[in-house]
Coordinates of C-alpha atoms and ligand atoms in Angstrom, one line a residue:
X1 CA 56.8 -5.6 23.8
X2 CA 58.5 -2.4 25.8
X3 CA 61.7 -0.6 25.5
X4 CA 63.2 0.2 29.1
X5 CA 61.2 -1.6 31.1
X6 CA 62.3 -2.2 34.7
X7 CA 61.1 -5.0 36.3
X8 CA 61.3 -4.9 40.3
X9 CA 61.4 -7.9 42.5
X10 CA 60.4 -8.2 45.7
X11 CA 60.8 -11.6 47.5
X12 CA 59.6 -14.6 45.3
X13 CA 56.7 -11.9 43.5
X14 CA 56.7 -9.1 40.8
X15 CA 56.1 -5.9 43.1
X16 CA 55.7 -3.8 39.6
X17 CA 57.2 -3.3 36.3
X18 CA 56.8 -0.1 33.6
X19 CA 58.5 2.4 32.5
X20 CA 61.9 3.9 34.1
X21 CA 60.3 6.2 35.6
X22 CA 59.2 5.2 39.2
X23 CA 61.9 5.2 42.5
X24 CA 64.0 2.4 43.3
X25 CA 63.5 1.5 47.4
X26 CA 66.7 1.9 48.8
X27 CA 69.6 -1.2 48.5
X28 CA 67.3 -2.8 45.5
X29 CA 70.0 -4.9 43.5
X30 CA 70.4 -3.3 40.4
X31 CA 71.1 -5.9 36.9
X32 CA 70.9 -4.1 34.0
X33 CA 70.2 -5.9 30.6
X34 CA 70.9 -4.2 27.7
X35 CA 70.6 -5.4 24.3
X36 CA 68.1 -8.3 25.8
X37 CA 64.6 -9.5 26.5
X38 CA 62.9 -9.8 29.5
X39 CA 60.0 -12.2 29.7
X40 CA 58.0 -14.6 31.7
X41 CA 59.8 -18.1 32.2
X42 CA 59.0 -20.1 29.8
X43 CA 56.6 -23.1 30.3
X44 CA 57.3 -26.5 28.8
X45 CA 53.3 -27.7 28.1
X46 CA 54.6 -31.2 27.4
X47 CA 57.2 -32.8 29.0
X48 CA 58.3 -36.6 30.3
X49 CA 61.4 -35.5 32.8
X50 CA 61.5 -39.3 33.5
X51 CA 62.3 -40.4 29.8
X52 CA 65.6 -39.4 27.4
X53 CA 65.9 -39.4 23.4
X54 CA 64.7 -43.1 21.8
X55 CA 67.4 -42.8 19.5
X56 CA 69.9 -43.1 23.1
X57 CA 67.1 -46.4 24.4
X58 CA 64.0 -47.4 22.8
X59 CA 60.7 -46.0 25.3
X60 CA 60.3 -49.7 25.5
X61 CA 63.7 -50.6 26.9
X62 CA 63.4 -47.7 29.1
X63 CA 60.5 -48.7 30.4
X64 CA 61.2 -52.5 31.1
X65 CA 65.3 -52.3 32.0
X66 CA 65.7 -48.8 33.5
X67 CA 65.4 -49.1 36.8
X68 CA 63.0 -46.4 38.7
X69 CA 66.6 -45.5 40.8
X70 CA 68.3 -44.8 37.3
X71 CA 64.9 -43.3 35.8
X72 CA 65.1 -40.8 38.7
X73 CA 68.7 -39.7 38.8
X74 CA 68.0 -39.3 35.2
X75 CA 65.1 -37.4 35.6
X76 CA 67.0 -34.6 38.0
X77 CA 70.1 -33.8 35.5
X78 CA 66.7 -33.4 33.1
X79 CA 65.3 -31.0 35.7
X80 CA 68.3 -29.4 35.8
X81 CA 68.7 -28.9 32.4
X82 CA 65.3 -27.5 31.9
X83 CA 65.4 -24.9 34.4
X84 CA 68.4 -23.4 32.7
X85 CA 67.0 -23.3 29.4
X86 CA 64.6 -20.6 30.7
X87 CA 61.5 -23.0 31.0
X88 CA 60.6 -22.1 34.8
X89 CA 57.4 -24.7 34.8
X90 CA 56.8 -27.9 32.7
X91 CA 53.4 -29.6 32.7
X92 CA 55.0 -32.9 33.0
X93 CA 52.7 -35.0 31.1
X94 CA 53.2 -39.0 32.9
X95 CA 55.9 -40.9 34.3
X96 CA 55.7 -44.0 31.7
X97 CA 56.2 -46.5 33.9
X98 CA 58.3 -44.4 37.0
X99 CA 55.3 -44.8 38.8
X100 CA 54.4 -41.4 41.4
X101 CA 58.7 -40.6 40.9
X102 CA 57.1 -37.0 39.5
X103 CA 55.2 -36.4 42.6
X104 CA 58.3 -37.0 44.4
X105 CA 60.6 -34.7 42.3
X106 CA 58.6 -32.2 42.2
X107 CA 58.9 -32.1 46.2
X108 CA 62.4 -32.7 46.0
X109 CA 62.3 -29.0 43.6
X110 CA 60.8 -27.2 46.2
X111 CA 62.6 -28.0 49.0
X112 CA 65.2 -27.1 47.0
X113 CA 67.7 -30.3 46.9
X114 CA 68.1 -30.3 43.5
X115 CA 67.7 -27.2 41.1
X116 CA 64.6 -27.7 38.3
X117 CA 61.7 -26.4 36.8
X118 CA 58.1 -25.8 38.7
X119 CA 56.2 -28.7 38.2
X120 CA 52.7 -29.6 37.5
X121 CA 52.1 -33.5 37.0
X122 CA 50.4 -36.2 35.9
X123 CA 51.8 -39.1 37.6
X124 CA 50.8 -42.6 36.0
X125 CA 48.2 -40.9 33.1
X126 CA 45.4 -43.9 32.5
X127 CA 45.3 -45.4 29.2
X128 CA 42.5 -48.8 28.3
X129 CA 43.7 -52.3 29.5
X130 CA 45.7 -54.1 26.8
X131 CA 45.5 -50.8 24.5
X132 CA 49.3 -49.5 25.5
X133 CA 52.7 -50.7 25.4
X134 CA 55.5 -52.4 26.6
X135 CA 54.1 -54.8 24.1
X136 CA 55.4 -58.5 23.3
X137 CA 54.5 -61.5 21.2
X138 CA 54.0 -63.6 24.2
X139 CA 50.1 -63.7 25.5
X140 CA 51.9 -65.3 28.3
X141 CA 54.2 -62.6 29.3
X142 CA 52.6 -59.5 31.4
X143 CA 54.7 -56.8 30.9
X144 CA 55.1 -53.9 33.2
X145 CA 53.1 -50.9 31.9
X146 CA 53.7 -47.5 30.9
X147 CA 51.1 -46.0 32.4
X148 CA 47.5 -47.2 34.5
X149 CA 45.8 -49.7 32.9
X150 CA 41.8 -49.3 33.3
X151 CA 38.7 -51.2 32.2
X152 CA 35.1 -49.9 32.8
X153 CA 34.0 -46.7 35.0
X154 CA 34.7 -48.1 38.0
X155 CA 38.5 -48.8 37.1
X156 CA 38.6 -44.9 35.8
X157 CA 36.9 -44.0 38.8
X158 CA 39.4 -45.1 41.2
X159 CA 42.6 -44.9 39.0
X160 CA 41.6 -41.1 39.1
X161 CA 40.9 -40.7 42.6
X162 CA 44.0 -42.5 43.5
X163 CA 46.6 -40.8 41.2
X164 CA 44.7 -37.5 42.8
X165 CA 45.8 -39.1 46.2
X166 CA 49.3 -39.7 45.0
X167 CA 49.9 -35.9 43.8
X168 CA 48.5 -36.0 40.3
X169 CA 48.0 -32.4 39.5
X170 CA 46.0 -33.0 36.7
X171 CA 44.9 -36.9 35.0
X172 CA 45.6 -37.8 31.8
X173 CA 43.9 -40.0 29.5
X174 CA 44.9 -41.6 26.5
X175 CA 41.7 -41.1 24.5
X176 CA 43.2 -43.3 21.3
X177 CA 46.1 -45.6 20.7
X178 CA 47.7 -47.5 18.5
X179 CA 45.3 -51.0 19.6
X180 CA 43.9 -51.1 15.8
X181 CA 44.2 -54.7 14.3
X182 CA 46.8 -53.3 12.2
X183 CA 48.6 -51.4 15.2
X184 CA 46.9 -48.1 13.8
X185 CA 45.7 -45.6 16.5
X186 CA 41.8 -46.3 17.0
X187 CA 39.9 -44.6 19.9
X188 CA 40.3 -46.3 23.1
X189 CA 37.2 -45.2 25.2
X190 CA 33.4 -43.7 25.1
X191 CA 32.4 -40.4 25.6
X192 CA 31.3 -41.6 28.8
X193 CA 34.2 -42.7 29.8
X194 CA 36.6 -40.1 29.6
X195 CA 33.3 -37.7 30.9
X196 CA 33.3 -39.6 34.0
X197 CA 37.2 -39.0 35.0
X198 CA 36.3 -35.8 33.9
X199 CA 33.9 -34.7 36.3
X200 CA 35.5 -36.5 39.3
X201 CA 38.4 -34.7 38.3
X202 CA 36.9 -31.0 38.1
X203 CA 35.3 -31.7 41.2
X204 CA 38.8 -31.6 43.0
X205 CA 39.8 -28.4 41.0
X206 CA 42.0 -31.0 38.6
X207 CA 42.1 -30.6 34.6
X208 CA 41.8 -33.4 32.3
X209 CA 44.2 -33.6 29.3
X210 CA 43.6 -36.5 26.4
X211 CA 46.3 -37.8 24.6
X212 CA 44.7 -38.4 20.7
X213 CA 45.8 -38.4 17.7
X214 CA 42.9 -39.8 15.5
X215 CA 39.8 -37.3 14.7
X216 CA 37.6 -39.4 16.6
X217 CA 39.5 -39.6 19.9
X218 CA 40.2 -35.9 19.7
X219 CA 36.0 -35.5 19.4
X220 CA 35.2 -38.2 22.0
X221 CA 38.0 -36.1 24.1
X222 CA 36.3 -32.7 23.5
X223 CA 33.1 -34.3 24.4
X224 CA 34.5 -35.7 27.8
X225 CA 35.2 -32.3 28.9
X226 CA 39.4 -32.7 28.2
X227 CA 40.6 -29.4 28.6
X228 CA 43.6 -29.7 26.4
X229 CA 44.2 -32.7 23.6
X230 CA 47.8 -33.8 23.1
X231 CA 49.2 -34.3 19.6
X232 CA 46.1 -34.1 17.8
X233 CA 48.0 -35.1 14.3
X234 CA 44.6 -36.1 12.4
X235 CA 42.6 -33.0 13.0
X236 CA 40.8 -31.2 10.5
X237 CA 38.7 -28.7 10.1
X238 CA 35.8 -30.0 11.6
X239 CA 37.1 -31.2 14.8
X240 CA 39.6 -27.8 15.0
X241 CA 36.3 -26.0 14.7
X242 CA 34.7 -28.0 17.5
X243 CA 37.7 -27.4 19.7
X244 CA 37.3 -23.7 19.0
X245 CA 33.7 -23.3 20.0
X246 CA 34.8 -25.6 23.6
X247 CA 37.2 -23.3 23.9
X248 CA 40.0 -26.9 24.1
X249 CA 43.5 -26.0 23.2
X250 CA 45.5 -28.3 21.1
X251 CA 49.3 -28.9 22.2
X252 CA 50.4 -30.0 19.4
X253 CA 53.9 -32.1 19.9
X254 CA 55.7 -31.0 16.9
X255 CA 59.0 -31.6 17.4
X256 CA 57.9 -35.1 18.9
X257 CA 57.0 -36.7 15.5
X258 CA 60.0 -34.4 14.0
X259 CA 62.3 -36.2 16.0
X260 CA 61.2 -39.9 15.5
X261 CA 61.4 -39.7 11.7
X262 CA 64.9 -38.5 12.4
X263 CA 65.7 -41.2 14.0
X264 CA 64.2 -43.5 11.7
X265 CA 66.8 -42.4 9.3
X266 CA 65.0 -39.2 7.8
X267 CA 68.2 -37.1 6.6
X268 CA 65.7 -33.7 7.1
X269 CA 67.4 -30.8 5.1
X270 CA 68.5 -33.1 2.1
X271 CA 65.8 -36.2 1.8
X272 CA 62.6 -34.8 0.6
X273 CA 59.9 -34.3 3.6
X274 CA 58.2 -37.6 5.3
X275 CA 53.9 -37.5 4.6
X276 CA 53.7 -37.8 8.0
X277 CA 55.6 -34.1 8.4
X278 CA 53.7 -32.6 5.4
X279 CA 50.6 -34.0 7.1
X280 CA 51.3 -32.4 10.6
X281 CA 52.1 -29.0 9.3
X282 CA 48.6 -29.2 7.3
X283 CA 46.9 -29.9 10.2
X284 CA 48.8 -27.6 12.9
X285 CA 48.0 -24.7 9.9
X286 CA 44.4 -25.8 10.1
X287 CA 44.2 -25.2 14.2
X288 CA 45.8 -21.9 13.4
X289 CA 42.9 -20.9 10.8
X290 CA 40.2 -22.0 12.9
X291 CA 41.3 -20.1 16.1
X292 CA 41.9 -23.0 18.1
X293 CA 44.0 -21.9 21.4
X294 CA 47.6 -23.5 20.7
X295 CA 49.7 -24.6 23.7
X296 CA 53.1 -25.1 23.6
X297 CA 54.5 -28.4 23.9
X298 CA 56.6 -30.9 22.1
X299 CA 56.7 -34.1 24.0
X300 CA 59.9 -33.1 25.5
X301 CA 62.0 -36.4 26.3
X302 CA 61.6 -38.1 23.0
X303 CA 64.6 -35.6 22.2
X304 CA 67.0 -33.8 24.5
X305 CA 65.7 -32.0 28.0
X306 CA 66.7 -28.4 27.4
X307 CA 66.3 -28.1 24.2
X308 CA 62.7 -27.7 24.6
X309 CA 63.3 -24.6 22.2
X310 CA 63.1 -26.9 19.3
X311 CA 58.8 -26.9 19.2
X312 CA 58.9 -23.5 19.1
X313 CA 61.1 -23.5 16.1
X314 CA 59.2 -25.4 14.7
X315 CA 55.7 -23.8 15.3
X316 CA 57.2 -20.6 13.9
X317 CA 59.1 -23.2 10.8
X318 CA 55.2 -24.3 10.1
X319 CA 53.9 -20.6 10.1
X320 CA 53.1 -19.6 13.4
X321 CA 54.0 -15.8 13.5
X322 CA 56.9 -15.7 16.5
X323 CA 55.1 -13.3 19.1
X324 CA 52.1 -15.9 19.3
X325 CA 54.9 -18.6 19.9
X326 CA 56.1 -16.5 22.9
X327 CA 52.5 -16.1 24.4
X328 CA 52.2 -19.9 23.9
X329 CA 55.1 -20.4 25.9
X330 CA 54.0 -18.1 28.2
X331 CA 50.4 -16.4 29.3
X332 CA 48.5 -18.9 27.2
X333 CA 50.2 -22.3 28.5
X334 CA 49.6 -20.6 32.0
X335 CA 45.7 -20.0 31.5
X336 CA 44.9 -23.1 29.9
X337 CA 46.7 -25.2 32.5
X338 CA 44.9 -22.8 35.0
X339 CA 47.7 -20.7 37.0
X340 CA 47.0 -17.7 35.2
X341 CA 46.4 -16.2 38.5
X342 CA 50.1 -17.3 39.6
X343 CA 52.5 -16.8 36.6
X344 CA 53.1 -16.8 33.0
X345 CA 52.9 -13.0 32.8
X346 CA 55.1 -10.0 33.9
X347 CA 53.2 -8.6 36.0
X348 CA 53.0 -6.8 39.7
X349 CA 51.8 -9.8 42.5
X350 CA 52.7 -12.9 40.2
X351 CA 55.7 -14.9 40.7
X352 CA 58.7 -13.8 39.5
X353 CA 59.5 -16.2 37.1
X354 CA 62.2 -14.2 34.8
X355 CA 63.8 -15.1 31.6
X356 CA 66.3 -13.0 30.0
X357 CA 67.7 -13.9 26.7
X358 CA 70.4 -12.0 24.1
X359 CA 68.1 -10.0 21.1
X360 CA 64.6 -10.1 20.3
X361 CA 62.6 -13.5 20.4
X362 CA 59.8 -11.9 19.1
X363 CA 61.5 -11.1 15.4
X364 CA 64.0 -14.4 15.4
X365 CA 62.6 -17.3 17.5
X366 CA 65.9 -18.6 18.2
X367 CA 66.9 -16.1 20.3
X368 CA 64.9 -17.4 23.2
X369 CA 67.9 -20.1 23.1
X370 CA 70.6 -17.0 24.5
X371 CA 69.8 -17.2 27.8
X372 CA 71.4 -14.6 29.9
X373 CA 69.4 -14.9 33.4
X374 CA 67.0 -17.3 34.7
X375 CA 64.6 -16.2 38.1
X376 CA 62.1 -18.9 39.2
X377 CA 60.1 -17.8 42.2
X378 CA 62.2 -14.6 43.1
X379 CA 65.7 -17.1 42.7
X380 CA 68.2 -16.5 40.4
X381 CA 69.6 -19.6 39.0
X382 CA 71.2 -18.4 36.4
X383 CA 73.2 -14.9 35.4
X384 CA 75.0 -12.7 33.4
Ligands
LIG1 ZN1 54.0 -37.3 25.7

């Protein structure tokens, strides 16, 4: 953190920042900020732009009577919503059922037709035939699918290689789900398996990122070569310490699993907390001892677009110290999901991505929610 900073922009880049102490070229457009923060746009590590809250329509009835035309126009006021919120990129982390729609907002974002966050996506994400959901109790009733249903390598071979073709920026794999005989999660494929997208996938430049929840699909994900695991509820020390020496980074989807007890009728302030919440926070605090590299992301789309602040809430609620938050949501996200090089920091020749909020994020996390300016790519979109 600096006091009297200017930041100058040039174009869509950072052409320097420091101390008030270097010239101005002449007719620079001067917007001063007292009393804020300046900091890198903030990047959403976990979002689904193409779903809204459960407690609004069940992910199943989104899925099976939302039509992709609805899904889409839906997704855009999300976009829009996002961008002003601060959060200049969102790893947008599968359509669930909208097919390649991402690919194609994205494109509709940078040609500028509609206002919304950069975007790096996933498209379809892969999950194991007959592991995922819509689900029904009719073996005669083939539902459509929430994501790409594949069965042996040579299905994961070319589910990868064509989502690459379709504008995947990275592929997703659903290393566990919820296929047990008693609808618990349970690992979903080999090593092998996922260490076969893997490689095709790093071959293109492409990062792989494993949706698990169990122990044994986060290992089996860290094994494959995953570069980030999503959720990771049932980690413990042993697996954290594993990601740690990979050097995988857990996003860990707090306010996800916060929400969904909500809606299941937890009154949180007044009814005494679900084992599922004290579980999460023990395991989030053991990532946090080990040293695992923590990503933020909270599986944005299971509640409100926009209010992506909540995960960062509560990563600070569950002990995370606030300015580790910030570099979460910022530097960090940006290196792990490999555009380091382009943004996430505030810095001469990166992309000026620009949030400005009202006080001081760094002591009160909530502050990050008093946005006064938002730049993405040298544009303001939003201003005092
Ligand atoms: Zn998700």
């Amino acid at each position: 953190m600096h006091n009297d900073w200017i930041v100058l922009v040039k174009s869509n880049k950072i052409e320097a920042a420091g101390a008030m102490n270097f010239k101005l070229p002449a007719n620079t457009r001067i917007i001063e900020l007292k009393g804020s923060t300046l900091l890198p746009g903030l990047i959403e590590g976990h979002s689904h732009l193409f779903l809204h809250p459960y407690n609004e329509v069940s992910w199943n009835d989104q899925v099976i009577k939302e039509s992709r035309a609805e899904r889409t126009a839906r997704a855009v006021t999300h976009a829009r919503a996002t961008l002003m919120a601060g959060f200049t990129t969102v790893r947008d982390l599968g359509t669930e059922g909208a097919m390649y729609d991402d690919a194609g907002l994205k494109m509709a974002i940078e040609k500028g037709i509609v206002p919304g966050p950069r975007m790096i996506v996933a498209t379809r994400a892969i999950v194991a035939k007959g592991a995922y959901g819509p689900t029904y109790n009719n073996p005669d009733v083939d539902l459509p699918q929430g994501a790409a249903e594949v069965s042996g390598t040579e299905g994961i071979a070319d589910e990868v290689r064509t989502q690459i073709s379709k504008g995947a920026d990275l592929i997703k794999i659903y290393a566990d789900y919820r296929w047990g005989r008693d609808g618990q999660s349970a690992p979903t494929f080999g090593v092998e398996a996922i260490a076969l997208a893997t490689s095709i996938a790093k071959s293109s430049g492409r990062h792989v990122v494993a949706h698990a929840t169990t122990g044994e699909g986060m290992k089996r994900a860290v094994m494959g070569g995953a570069s980030t695991i999503e959720h990771g509820d049932e980690g413990d020390d042993e697996v954290f310490k594993l990601m740690k020496e990979k050097g995988v980074a857990l996003c860990p989807t707090l306010a996800a699993g916060d929400a969904i007890l909500q809606y299941d009728g937890w009154k949180k302030g007044s009814d005494p907390e679900p084992s599922r919440i004290t579980a999460k926070k023990k395991s989030f605090q053991a990532a946090l001892k080990n040293g695992v590299i923590i990503c933020m992301g909270g599986d944005v789309g299971v509640y409100t677009h926009g209010d992506n602040a909540r995960e960062m809430e509560l990563m600070a609620e569950y002990g995370m110290k606030a300015i580790d938050i910030l570099r979460s949501a910022t530097s960090v996200n940006a290196d792990v999901f490999g555009y380091g090089h382009n943004f996430g920091r505030i810095k001469k020749g990166l992309l000026a991505d620009i949030l400005v909020v009202n006080g001081d994020p760094s002591k009160t996390i909530k502050d990050i929610r008093n946005v006064v300016l938002v730049m993405k790519d040298g544009k303001i979109y939003k201003q005092p």
